[in-house]
Coordinates of C-alpha atoms and ligand atoms in Angstrom, one line a residue:
M1 CA 29.0 -17.6 15.3
S2 CA 25.3 -17.5 15.0
Q3 CA 23.1 -16.1 12.2
H4 CA 19.8 -14.5 13.1
S5 CA 16.6 -14.5 11.2
A6 CA 13.1 -13.4 12.3
P7 CA 11.7 -15.5 15.1
A8 CA 8.3 -17.1 14.6
P9 CA 5.5 -14.8 15.8
S10 CA 3.9 -15.8 19.1
P11 CA 1.5 -18.7 18.7
Q12 CA -1.2 -16.9 20.6
L13 CA -1.6 -14.4 17.8
F14 CA -2.8 -17.2 15.5
E15 CA -5.6 -18.5 17.7
Q16 CA -9.1 -18.5 16.3
G17 CA -11.3 -15.5 17.3
G18 CA -9.9 -12.8 19.5
S19 CA -6.3 -13.2 20.7
P20 CA -5.7 -12.8 24.4
A21 CA -2.6 -10.6 23.8
L22 CA -4.6 -8.1 21.7
A23 CA -7.5 -8.2 24.0
A24 CA -5.3 -7.4 27.0
V25 CA -3.9 -4.3 25.3
A26 CA -7.3 -3.2 24.0
K27 CA -8.7 -3.4 27.6
R28 CA -6.3 -0.7 28.7
R29 CA -8.0 2.7 28.6
D30 CA -4.8 4.3 27.5
W31 CA -4.1 1.7 24.8
W32 CA -3.4 4.4 22.3
R33 CA -0.2 5.7 24.1
D34 CA 1.9 2.9 22.6
A35 CA -0.5 1.6 20.0
V36 CA 0.5 0.5 16.5
I37 CA -2.2 1.8 14.2
Y38 CA -2.7 0.4 10.7
Q39 CA -4.0 2.6 8.0
V40 CA -6.5 1.0 5.6
Y41 CA -7.1 2.9 2.4
P42 CA -10.5 1.3 1.7
R43 CA -10.5 1.6 -2.1
S44 CA -7.2 -0.4 -2.3
F45 CA -7.3 -2.9 0.5
A46 CA -9.7 -5.7 -0.5
D47 CA -12.6 -5.8 -2.9
S48 CA -15.4 -8.2 -1.9
D49 CA -17.7 -7.7 -4.8
G50 CA -15.2 -7.7 -7.7
D51 CA -16.0 -4.2 -9.0
G52 CA -12.3 -3.3 -8.9
M53 CA -12.9 -1.0 -5.9
G54 CA -12.0 -2.1 -2.3
D55 CA -14.9 -2.0 0.1
L56 CA -15.9 -2.4 3.8
E57 CA -16.8 -6.0 3.5
G58 CA -13.4 -6.6 2.0
V59 CA -11.9 -5.0 5.1
R60 CA -14.1 -7.0 7.4
T61 CA -13.1 -10.3 5.9
R62 CA -9.4 -9.4 6.2
L63 CA -9.5 -8.3 9.9
P64 CA -8.0 -11.7 11.0
Y65 CA -5.0 -10.8 8.9
L66 CA -4.6 -7.6 10.8
R67 CA -5.1 -9.3 14.1
D68 CA -2.4 -11.8 13.2
L69 CA -0.1 -9.0 12.0
G70 CA -0.4 -7.8 15.6
V71 CA -1.6 -4.2 15.2
D72 CA -3.8 -2.6 17.9
A73 CA -6.1 -0.5 15.8
V74 CA -7.2 0.2 12.3
W75 CA -7.6 3.7 10.8
L76 CA -9.9 3.8 7.8
S77 CA -9.6 6.6 5.2
P78 CA -13.0 8.0 4.3
F79 CA -15.7 5.6 3.1
Y80 CA -18.6 8.1 3.2
A81 CA -21.0 9.1 0.4
S82 CA -18.8 11.0 -2.0
P83 CA -18.4 11.8 -5.7
Q84 CA -14.8 10.8 -5.2
A85 CA -13.3 13.9 -6.6
D86 CA -10.5 13.4 -4.0
A87 CA -10.8 9.7 -3.3
G88 CA -13.5 10.3 -0.6
Y89 CA -11.9 13.3 1.0
D90 CA -14.8 15.1 -0.6
V91 CA -17.8 14.1 1.6
A92 CA -21.4 14.6 0.4
D93 CA -23.0 12.9 3.4
Y94 CA -21.1 12.4 6.6
R95 CA -23.6 9.9 8.0
A96 CA -23.8 7.6 5.0
V97 CA -21.5 5.0 3.5
D98 CA -20.8 5.4 -0.2
P99 CA -22.5 2.5 -2.1
M100 CA -19.1 1.8 -3.7
F101 CA -17.9 0.9 -0.2
G102 CA -21.1 -0.7 1.1
T103 CA -23.7 0.3 3.6
L104 CA -24.0 1.5 7.2
L105 CA -24.8 -2.1 8.1
D106 CA -21.4 -3.1 6.6
A107 CA -19.8 -0.4 8.8
D108 CA -21.6 -1.7 11.8
A109 CA -20.5 -5.3 11.1
L110 CA -16.9 -4.2 10.6
I111 CA -16.8 -2.3 13.9
R112 CA -18.3 -5.3 15.8
D113 CA -16.0 -7.9 14.2
A114 CA -13.0 -5.7 14.9
H115 CA -13.9 -5.4 18.5
R116 CA -14.5 -9.1 18.8
L117 CA -11.0 -9.7 17.5
G118 CA -9.5 -7.1 19.9
L119 CA -8.9 -4.4 17.2
R120 CA -10.0 -0.8 17.6
I121 CA -11.5 1.2 14.7
I122 CA -10.6 4.8 13.9
V123 CA -12.6 6.6 11.2
D124 CA -11.6 9.7 9.2
L125 CA -13.4 12.9 9.8
V126 CA -13.1 15.6 7.1
P127 CA -14.2 18.9 8.8
N128 CA -12.2 21.5 6.7
H129 CA -14.3 21.1 3.6
S130 CA -17.3 19.2 2.2
S131 CA -18.0 17.9 -1.3
D132 CA -19.6 20.4 -3.7
Q133 CA -22.4 17.8 -3.8
H134 CA -23.1 18.2 -0.1
E135 CA -26.7 19.4 0.4
W136 CA -25.6 22.6 2.0
F137 CA -23.4 23.6 -0.9
K138 CA -25.9 22.6 -3.5
R139 CA -28.5 24.8 -1.8
A140 CA -26.0 27.6 -1.3
L141 CA -25.4 27.6 -5.0
A142 CA -29.1 27.3 -5.9
D143 CA -30.3 30.0 -3.5
G144 CA -28.0 32.6 -4.9
P145 CA -26.0 35.5 -3.4
G146 CA -27.1 36.5 0.1
S147 CA -28.5 33.1 0.8
P148 CA -27.8 32.0 4.5
L149 CA -26.4 28.7 3.2
R150 CA -23.6 30.6 1.5
E151 CA -22.4 31.8 5.0
R152 CA -21.5 28.3 5.9
Y153 CA -18.8 28.4 3.3
H154 CA -16.5 31.2 2.2
F155 CA -18.3 33.0 -0.6
R156 CA -17.0 36.4 -1.7
P157 CA -17.5 38.8 -4.6
G158 CA -14.5 38.9 -6.9
K159 CA -12.1 41.7 -7.3
G160 CA -11.6 43.7 -10.6
K161 CA -14.1 45.8 -12.5
N162 CA -16.6 43.0 -13.0
G163 CA -15.6 40.7 -10.1
E164 CA -13.6 38.7 -12.6
L165 CA -10.6 38.3 -10.2
P166 CA -10.4 36.0 -7.2
P167 CA -11.0 37.6 -3.8
N168 CA -7.4 37.0 -2.7
D169 CA -4.2 35.5 -3.9
W170 CA -4.4 32.1 -2.2
E171 CA -3.5 29.1 -4.2
S172 CA -5.0 25.7 -3.9
I173 CA -2.8 23.0 -2.5
F174 CA -3.6 21.0 -5.6
G175 CA -2.5 23.8 -7.8
G176 CA -4.3 26.8 -9.4
P177 CA -6.3 29.5 -7.5
A178 CA -8.0 28.5 -4.3
W179 CA -11.1 30.2 -5.5
T180 CA -13.7 29.2 -8.1
R181 CA -16.3 31.6 -9.6
V182 CA -19.8 30.3 -9.7
T183 CA -22.5 30.8 -12.2
E184 CA -25.5 32.3 -10.4
P185 CA -29.0 30.8 -10.8
D186 CA -29.8 33.5 -13.3
G187 CA -26.9 32.4 -15.5
T188 CA -24.6 35.3 -14.8
P189 CA -21.0 34.9 -13.5
G190 CA -21.2 35.6 -9.8
E191 CA -19.4 35.1 -6.5
W192 CA -16.3 33.1 -5.8
Y193 CA -15.9 30.4 -3.2
L194 CA -12.8 29.2 -1.3
H195 CA -11.3 25.7 -1.7
L196 CA -7.9 25.0 -0.3
F197 CA -8.0 21.7 -2.2
A198 CA -9.9 20.8 -5.3
P199 CA -12.8 23.0 -6.6
E200 CA -15.1 20.1 -5.6
Q201 CA -14.0 20.6 -2.0
P202 CA -15.4 23.9 -0.8
D203 CA -14.0 25.0 2.6
F204 CA -16.5 25.4 5.5
N205 CA -16.7 28.7 7.3
W206 CA -16.0 27.6 10.9
D207 CA -17.1 31.0 12.2
H208 CA -20.7 30.0 11.4
P209 CA -22.3 28.3 14.4
A210 CA -24.2 25.8 12.2
V211 CA -20.9 24.2 11.1
G212 CA -19.8 23.5 14.6
D213 CA -23.2 22.2 15.6
E214 CA -23.2 19.9 12.6
F215 CA -19.8 18.4 13.3
R216 CA -20.5 17.8 16.9
S217 CA -23.6 15.9 15.8
I218 CA -21.5 13.9 13.3
L219 CA -19.1 13.0 16.0
R220 CA -21.9 11.7 18.1
F221 CA -23.3 9.7 15.2
W222 CA -20.1 7.7 14.8
L223 CA -19.4 7.5 18.5
D224 CA -22.9 6.0 18.8
M225 CA -21.9 3.5 16.0
G226 CA -19.1 2.4 18.3
V227 CA -16.0 3.7 16.7
D228 CA -12.9 4.1 18.9
G229 CA -11.7 7.4 17.5
F230 CA -11.3 9.8 14.7
R231 CA -8.4 10.9 12.5
I232 CA -9.0 14.6 11.8
D233 CA -8.3 15.6 8.2
V234 CA -6.5 19.0 7.7
A235 CA -6.9 19.6 11.5
H236 CA -4.8 22.7 11.1
G237 CA -6.9 24.3 8.4
L238 CA -10.4 24.9 9.9
V239 CA -9.9 28.5 11.0
K240 CA -8.8 31.1 8.5
A241 CA -7.2 34.4 9.5
A242 CA -9.8 37.2 9.8
G243 CA -10.4 39.0 6.6
L244 CA -8.7 36.3 4.5
P245 CA -5.6 38.4 4.0
D246 CA -3.5 38.1 0.8
L247 CA -0.3 36.2 1.2
G248 CA 1.4 38.8 -0.9
T249 CA 4.1 36.4 -2.0
R250 CA 4.5 34.2 -5.0
D251 CA 5.8 31.5 -2.6
Q252 CA 2.6 29.6 -2.3
V253 CA 1.8 26.5 -0.2
K254 CA 3.1 23.2 -1.1
L255 CA 1.1 20.0 -0.7
L256 CA 1.6 19.0 2.9
G257 CA 4.0 21.9 3.4
N258 CA 5.1 23.2 6.8
D259 CA 5.0 27.0 6.1
V260 CA 3.2 29.6 8.1
M261 CA 0.0 30.5 6.2
P262 CA -3.1 32.6 7.0
F263 CA -5.2 29.5 6.4
F264 CA -3.2 27.0 8.5
D265 CA -2.4 26.5 12.1
Q266 CA -4.4 29.5 13.3
D267 CA -4.8 29.5 17.1
G268 CA -8.6 29.5 16.8
V269 CA -8.7 25.8 15.9
H270 CA -7.9 24.8 19.4
E271 CA -11.2 25.9 20.9
I272 CA -12.9 23.5 18.4
Y273 CA -10.9 20.6 19.7
R274 CA -11.5 21.5 23.3
Q275 CA -15.2 21.2 22.6
W276 CA -14.8 17.9 20.7
R277 CA -12.8 16.5 23.5
R278 CA -15.6 17.1 26.0
I279 CA -17.9 15.2 23.7
L280 CA -15.6 12.3 23.3
D281 CA -15.1 12.0 27.0
E282 CA -18.8 11.6 27.6
Y283 CA -18.6 8.2 25.9
A284 CA -17.7 5.0 27.5
D285 CA -15.0 2.7 26.1
A286 CA -16.5 1.2 22.9
M287 CA -14.9 -2.1 23.7
R288 CA -16.0 -2.1 27.3
P289 CA -19.4 -0.4 27.2
E290 CA -20.0 -1.7 30.7
G291 CA -16.8 0.1 32.0
P292 CA -16.5 3.5 33.5
S293 CA -17.1 6.5 31.2
A294 CA -15.9 10.0 31.7
D295 CA -14.0 10.8 34.9
G296 CA -14.8 14.5 34.5
R297 CA -11.1 15.3 34.4
G298 CA -10.8 15.2 30.7
R299 CA -8.0 12.6 30.4
E300 CA -7.9 9.0 29.3
T301 CA -11.5 8.4 30.1
G302 CA -13.3 6.1 27.7
G303 CA -10.4 4.8 25.6
R304 CA -11.6 6.7 22.5
I305 CA -9.2 9.0 20.8
F306 CA -8.6 11.8 18.2
V307 CA -5.5 12.0 16.0
A308 CA -4.7 15.2 14.2
E309 CA -3.5 15.5 10.7
A310 CA -1.9 18.8 11.4
W311 CA 0.9 20.1 9.2
T312 CA 2.6 22.8 11.3
P313 CA 5.8 24.8 10.9
T314 CA 7.4 23.0 13.9
I315 CA 6.9 20.0 16.1
E316 CA 6.4 22.4 19.0
R317 CA 3.4 23.8 17.2
T318 CA 2.1 20.3 16.7
A319 CA 2.3 19.7 20.4
N320 CA -0.4 22.4 20.9
Y321 CA -2.9 20.0 19.3
V322 CA -2.3 17.4 21.9
R323 CA -2.6 19.4 25.1
P324 CA -4.4 17.5 27.8
D325 CA -7.8 19.0 27.0
E326 CA -7.5 18.7 23.2
L327 CA -6.6 15.8 21.0
H328 CA -4.7 12.6 21.9
Q329 CA -2.2 12.3 19.1
A330 CA -0.9 14.2 16.1
F331 CA 1.0 12.7 13.2
N332 CA 4.7 13.4 13.4
F333 CA 5.2 14.7 9.8
Q334 CA 8.6 16.1 10.8
Y335 CA 9.7 12.5 11.3
L336 CA 8.1 11.3 8.1
D337 CA 10.1 14.1 6.3
T338 CA 13.4 13.0 7.7
P339 CA 15.9 11.3 5.4
W340 CA 17.7 8.0 6.3
D341 CA 20.4 9.8 8.1
A342 CA 21.5 9.1 11.6
E343 CA 22.2 12.6 12.7
E344 CA 19.0 14.0 11.4
L345 CA 17.0 11.1 12.8
R346 CA 18.4 11.6 16.2
R347 CA 17.7 15.3 16.1
V348 CA 14.1 14.8 15.2
I349 CA 13.6 12.0 17.7
D350 CA 15.0 14.1 20.5
R351 CA 13.1 17.2 19.5
T352 CA 9.8 15.2 19.2
L353 CA 10.2 13.7 22.7
E354 CA 11.0 17.1 24.1
A355 CA 8.1 18.8 22.5
M356 CA 5.6 16.1 23.7
R357 CA 6.8 15.9 27.2
P358 CA 5.4 19.1 28.6
V359 CA 1.9 18.3 27.2
G360 CA 2.0 14.7 28.4
A361 CA 1.0 13.3 25.0
P362 CA 2.7 10.3 23.4
A363 CA 5.0 10.9 20.5
T364 CA 3.9 9.3 17.2
W365 CA 6.0 8.0 14.4
V366 CA 5.0 7.5 10.8
L367 CA 6.9 6.7 7.6
S368 CA 4.2 6.2 5.0
N369 CA 0.6 7.1 4.2
H370 CA -1.7 7.6 1.2
D371 CA -0.3 11.1 0.4
V372 CA 3.5 10.5 0.3
T373 CA 6.0 8.3 -1.6
R374 CA 6.2 4.9 0.1
H375 CA 9.3 4.7 2.3
A376 CA 10.6 1.7 0.4
T377 CA 11.0 4.0 -2.6
R378 CA 11.7 7.3 -0.8
F379 CA 14.7 6.0 1.0
A380 CA 16.4 5.0 -2.3
N381 CA 15.8 8.5 -3.7
P382 CA 18.5 11.1 -3.4
P383 CA 18.2 13.0 -0.1
G384 CA 16.4 16.3 -0.4
L385 CA 13.9 15.1 -2.9
G386 CA 11.1 15.3 -0.4
T387 CA 8.1 13.0 0.3
Q388 CA 6.3 13.7 -3.0
I389 CA 8.8 13.1 -5.8
R390 CA 8.6 9.5 -7.0
L391 CA 11.7 8.0 -8.7
A392 CA 12.1 4.3 -9.1
G393 CA 15.6 4.3 -7.5
D394 CA 17.4 1.2 -6.4
R395 CA 14.6 -1.2 -5.2
K396 CA 16.9 -3.4 -3.1
L397 CA 18.5 -0.4 -1.3
G398 CA 15.1 1.2 -0.7
L399 CA 13.7 -2.0 0.8
R400 CA 16.7 -2.6 3.0
R401 CA 16.5 0.9 4.4
A402 CA 12.7 0.7 4.7
R403 CA 13.0 -2.4 6.8
A404 CA 15.7 -0.9 9.0
A405 CA 13.7 2.3 9.4
T406 CA 10.6 0.4 10.4
L407 CA 12.5 -1.5 13.2
L408 CA 13.9 1.9 14.4
M409 CA 10.4 3.4 14.4
L410 CA 8.9 0.5 16.3
A411 CA 11.5 0.8 19.0
L412 CA 10.7 4.4 19.9
P413 CA 8.5 5.4 22.8
G414 CA 4.9 6.3 21.8
S415 CA 2.6 5.2 19.1
A416 CA 3.4 4.2 15.5
Y417 CA 1.4 4.3 12.3
I418 CA 1.7 1.7 9.5
Y419 CA 0.3 2.3 6.0
Q420 CA -1.2 -0.8 4.3
G421 CA 1.2 -2.6 2.1
E422 CA 4.4 -1.4 3.8
E423 CA 4.4 -4.7 5.7
L424 CA 4.9 -6.2 2.3
G425 CA 7.7 -3.9 1.4
L426 CA 5.6 -2.5 -1.5
P427 CA 7.4 0.2 -3.5
D428 CA 5.7 3.2 -5.0
V429 CA 4.4 2.5 -8.5
V430 CA 6.3 5.2 -10.3
D431 CA 5.3 4.4 -13.9
L432 CA 1.5 4.6 -13.9
P433 CA 0.4 5.7 -17.3
D434 CA -1.2 9.2 -17.4
E435 CA -4.6 7.9 -18.5
V436 CA -5.1 5.8 -15.4
R437 CA -4.3 8.5 -12.9
Q438 CA -7.0 9.7 -10.5
D439 CA -5.2 12.1 -8.1
P440 CA -6.8 15.5 -8.5
A441 CA -3.4 17.0 -7.7
Y442 CA -2.2 15.4 -10.9
F443 CA -4.8 17.1 -13.1
R444 CA -4.4 20.5 -11.4
G445 CA -0.6 20.3 -11.9
A446 CA 0.2 21.2 -8.3
G447 CA 3.7 21.9 -9.3
Q448 CA 4.9 18.6 -7.7
D449 CA 6.7 16.1 -9.8
G450 CA 5.0 13.2 -8.3
F451 CA 1.4 12.4 -7.5
R452 CA -0.3 10.2 -5.0
D453 CA -1.7 7.4 -7.1
G454 CA 1.7 5.6 -6.9
C455 CA 1.2 4.7 -3.2
R456 CA -2.5 3.8 -3.7
V457 CA -2.2 0.8 -6.0
P458 CA -4.3 -2.1 -4.6
I459 CA -2.7 -4.7 -2.3
P460 CA -1.5 -8.1 -3.7
W461 CA -2.9 -10.8 -1.5
T462 CA -2.1 -13.8 -3.7
R463 CA 0.7 -14.8 -6.1
T464 CA -1.6 -15.1 -9.1
G465 CA -5.3 -14.8 -10.0
P466 CA -7.4 -11.7 -10.8
S467 CA -5.9 -8.6 -9.3
Y468 CA -3.6 -10.8 -7.2
G469 CA -6.4 -11.6 -4.7
F470 CA -7.4 -8.0 -4.2
G471 CA -10.8 -9.0 -5.6
G472 CA -12.4 -11.2 -8.1
G473 CA -12.2 -8.7 -10.9
G474 CA -9.8 -5.8 -11.9
S475 CA -8.4 -3.1 -9.8
W476 CA -9.1 0.6 -10.0
L477 CA -5.4 1.3 -10.5
P478 CA -3.4 -1.2 -12.5
Q479 CA -1.1 -3.4 -10.4
P480 CA 2.4 -3.7 -11.9
E481 CA 4.0 -6.8 -13.1
G482 CA 5.7 -8.8 -10.3
W483 CA 3.1 -7.6 -7.7
G484 CA 2.2 -11.2 -6.9
E485 CA 5.8 -11.9 -5.7
L486 CA 5.2 -9.3 -3.1
S487 CA 1.8 -10.7 -2.0
V488 CA 0.8 -11.8 1.4
E489 CA 0.7 -15.4 0.1
A490 CA 4.2 -15.2 -1.3
Q491 CA 5.6 -13.9 1.9
T492 CA 3.7 -15.8 4.6
G493 CA 5.9 -18.2 6.4
V494 CA 9.0 -17.2 4.5
P495 CA 11.8 -16.5 7.0
G496 CA 13.2 -13.0 6.5
S497 CA 10.3 -11.8 4.3
T498 CA 9.2 -8.3 5.1
L499 CA 5.8 -9.5 6.2
E500 CA 7.3 -11.9 8.7
L501 CA 9.7 -9.2 9.8
Y502 CA 6.7 -7.0 10.7
R503 CA 4.8 -9.8 12.3
A504 CA 7.8 -10.7 14.4
A505 CA 8.5 -7.0 15.3
L506 CA 4.9 -6.5 16.5
A507 CA 5.0 -9.7 18.4
V508 CA 8.2 -8.7 20.2
R509 CA 6.8 -5.2 20.8
R510 CA 3.9 -6.8 22.6
E511 CA 6.2 -9.0 24.7
Q512 CA 8.7 -6.3 25.5
P513 CA 6.8 -3.5 27.2
D514 CA 9.9 -1.3 27.2
L515 CA 9.6 -0.7 23.4
G516 CA 6.6 1.6 23.2
A517 CA 6.5 2.8 26.8
G518 CA 7.7 6.0 28.4
D519 CA 8.8 9.2 26.8
A520 CA 12.6 9.0 26.6
V521 CA 15.5 7.2 25.0
E522 CA 19.0 6.8 26.4
W523 CA 21.5 7.3 23.6
L524 CA 24.5 5.0 23.6
R525 CA 27.9 5.8 22.1
A526 CA 28.0 4.7 18.5
P527 CA 30.2 5.4 15.4
E528 CA 29.1 8.0 13.0
G529 CA 26.0 7.1 11.0
V530 CA 24.9 4.6 13.7
L531 CA 22.1 5.2 16.2
A532 CA 22.1 3.2 19.4
F533 CA 19.8 3.6 22.3
R534 CA 18.5 1.9 25.4
R535 CA 15.0 1.7 26.8
G536 CA 15.0 -0.3 30.0
A537 CA 16.4 -3.7 29.2
F538 CA 15.9 -3.2 25.5
V539 CA 18.6 -1.9 23.1
C540 CA 18.2 -0.8 19.5
V541 CA 21.0 -0.3 17.0
A542 CA 20.4 1.2 13.6
N543 CA 23.2 1.4 11.1
T544 CA 22.2 4.0 8.5
T545 CA 25.6 3.8 6.7
G546 CA 26.4 1.9 3.5
E547 CA 29.1 -0.1 5.4
S548 CA 28.8 -2.9 8.0
V549 CA 29.9 -1.8 11.5
A550 CA 31.1 -3.7 14.5
M551 CA 29.0 -3.0 17.6
P552 CA 28.8 -4.7 21.0
A553 CA 26.3 -7.5 21.2
Y554 CA 23.9 -6.0 23.8
G555 CA 22.6 -9.2 25.3
R556 CA 20.2 -11.5 23.5
M557 CA 19.3 -10.6 19.9
L558 CA 15.5 -10.3 19.5
L559 CA 15.2 -9.3 15.9
A560 CA 17.1 -7.8 13.0
S561 CA 16.1 -6.3 9.7
G562 CA 19.1 -8.0 8.0
E563 CA 21.7 -10.7 8.6
V564 CA 23.5 -9.7 11.8
T565 CA 26.3 -12.0 12.8
E566 CA 27.6 -12.3 16.3
A567 CA 31.0 -13.5 17.7
G568 CA 32.8 -13.1 21.0
G569 CA 30.5 -10.4 22.3
E570 CA 30.6 -8.4 19.1
A571 CA 28.0 -8.0 16.4
K572 CA 28.5 -7.2 12.8
V573 CA 25.7 -5.0 11.7
P574 CA 25.5 -4.8 7.9
A575 CA 24.8 -1.6 6.0
D576 CA 21.3 -0.1 6.5
T577 CA 20.3 -2.6 9.2
T578 CA 18.6 -2.3 12.5
V579 CA 18.9 -4.8 15.3
W580 CA 17.0 -5.2 18.6
W581 CA 18.6 -6.7 21.7
T582 CA 17.4 -7.4 25.2
Q583 CA 19.4 -7.6 28.3
A584 CA 16.6 -9.1 30.3
Ligands
LIG601 C1 -5.3 15.2 3.6 C2 -5.6 13.8 3.1 O1 -4.7 12.9 3.7 C3 -5.5 13.9 1.6 O2 -5.5 12.7 1.0 C4 -6.5 14.9 1.1 O3 -6.3 15.1 -0.3 C5 -6.5 16.2 1.8 N1 -6.3 16.1 3.2 C6 -7.7 17.0 1.5 O4 -8.8 16.4 2.3
LIG602 MG1 -15.9 -3.5 -4.3

């Protein structure tokens, strides 16, 4: 009988400078098809100047950690000039770095260092809305009704006798009406403007040609800076149904909901992405500028990519965003929404792969991000609670399931997204006091029971010290007691720690090309509550039940999220545990 714990990560991942393994992957122009992409939330990752707010220099100095973790690319949430009404998703200047995060020179240094280490950089693009402090919006307000600048947003007179009612019945995703009435330059109450999110985030009017021109220019600005791609915020929201029709229902949109709405998933958005794709394909690979650029056929040209944040009613609708002449990837929120349940997981995996196959795009998989309850907490919550509600739940159970869910995700064909801190098994911080909260959804009472600050608490790097190594000072959200025990320092080199599990999993994924490749899984017979599938020589078994199960030992065990024991060709897979095998 042998016990299995995480194997040591491949030594080559720990070399100084760029690692050959990463460099080899990065050199492939279609690197993104099976890439593991790590989301950095800059305010909470690492703080280089001790002001309590993470920054670009903090990210740059931690790039070797990400290289050693074994990810292929880093997606950074917005770091642009912004009043931070929605943590940077309210952009005042798309071509400037907010002083809180650093300078354009810091961004340049970060991109260069990442490339030297074999890591790709994806930046966040926010085209649905700007900040109300954007030059265009400030001028639109100052110039008064009829000003051409107002046409770049959605300004309308109000309804009612004196225009005192909003132009339609849409509600903001953060709660309250999606319209705010302005005070005109002469001091009188005037027109209303549309904001699907906070009032500080006025929606652009994408029917106005200046908006498209501006964003094409912004794309070029960052492509010239050398970024490897863009994550497109609210990619499903840019085009609104003509005439901005009333919903006529009291059933309004939920944060990150999947309902059909006149402001979401309108067919017109696709023309925008076709134009963007043509621009992207003009550019050579940022990591191989000497290499070939566009091949004129619109596919896999320069190794630069777009990923859509598109909440659509179905995964089939999501597939429209990744047609060959549009974007490369779209987040699979249907997967993120799926509870820890074998049958439901299998259904969403099959449906995803089927939906992506006709368009030839890789499936993507994601369990956590900066908008939802971390999966280590979510999977301990009662099923049906959704991705927003944050209850403390049973921490041990949540972590066990989270680790198993991660190994399942990393065994699927396609590309996977990791949110900073999940490799430490961080839970959501569910007990933040009201006075420290910053999420605008909290203040607007979006009708959700949970808010997003709980997944945004700064990362613990060290066991002790100011802000557990996040920076030299405090942290913009308080870190809970015991955070240091979850730190990178506390988990490094500890067999079976969540950090070492992630490192080992990513190292195996690199060595076993069957894991991310292709577009299909072959399901194997398994007891109820257990998922088992083959991909070439590789086999993954995930036990989602609360009981241990006996399964065949499918060859040589590569990795397991818990203590799997093996005897006489049989493996005992404990409750909520995933195990990887190879028959090679
Ligand atoms: C989605 C982002 O992920 C979220 O954080 C933000 O609040 C909204 N888009 C609005 O930009
Ligand atoms: Mg700082």
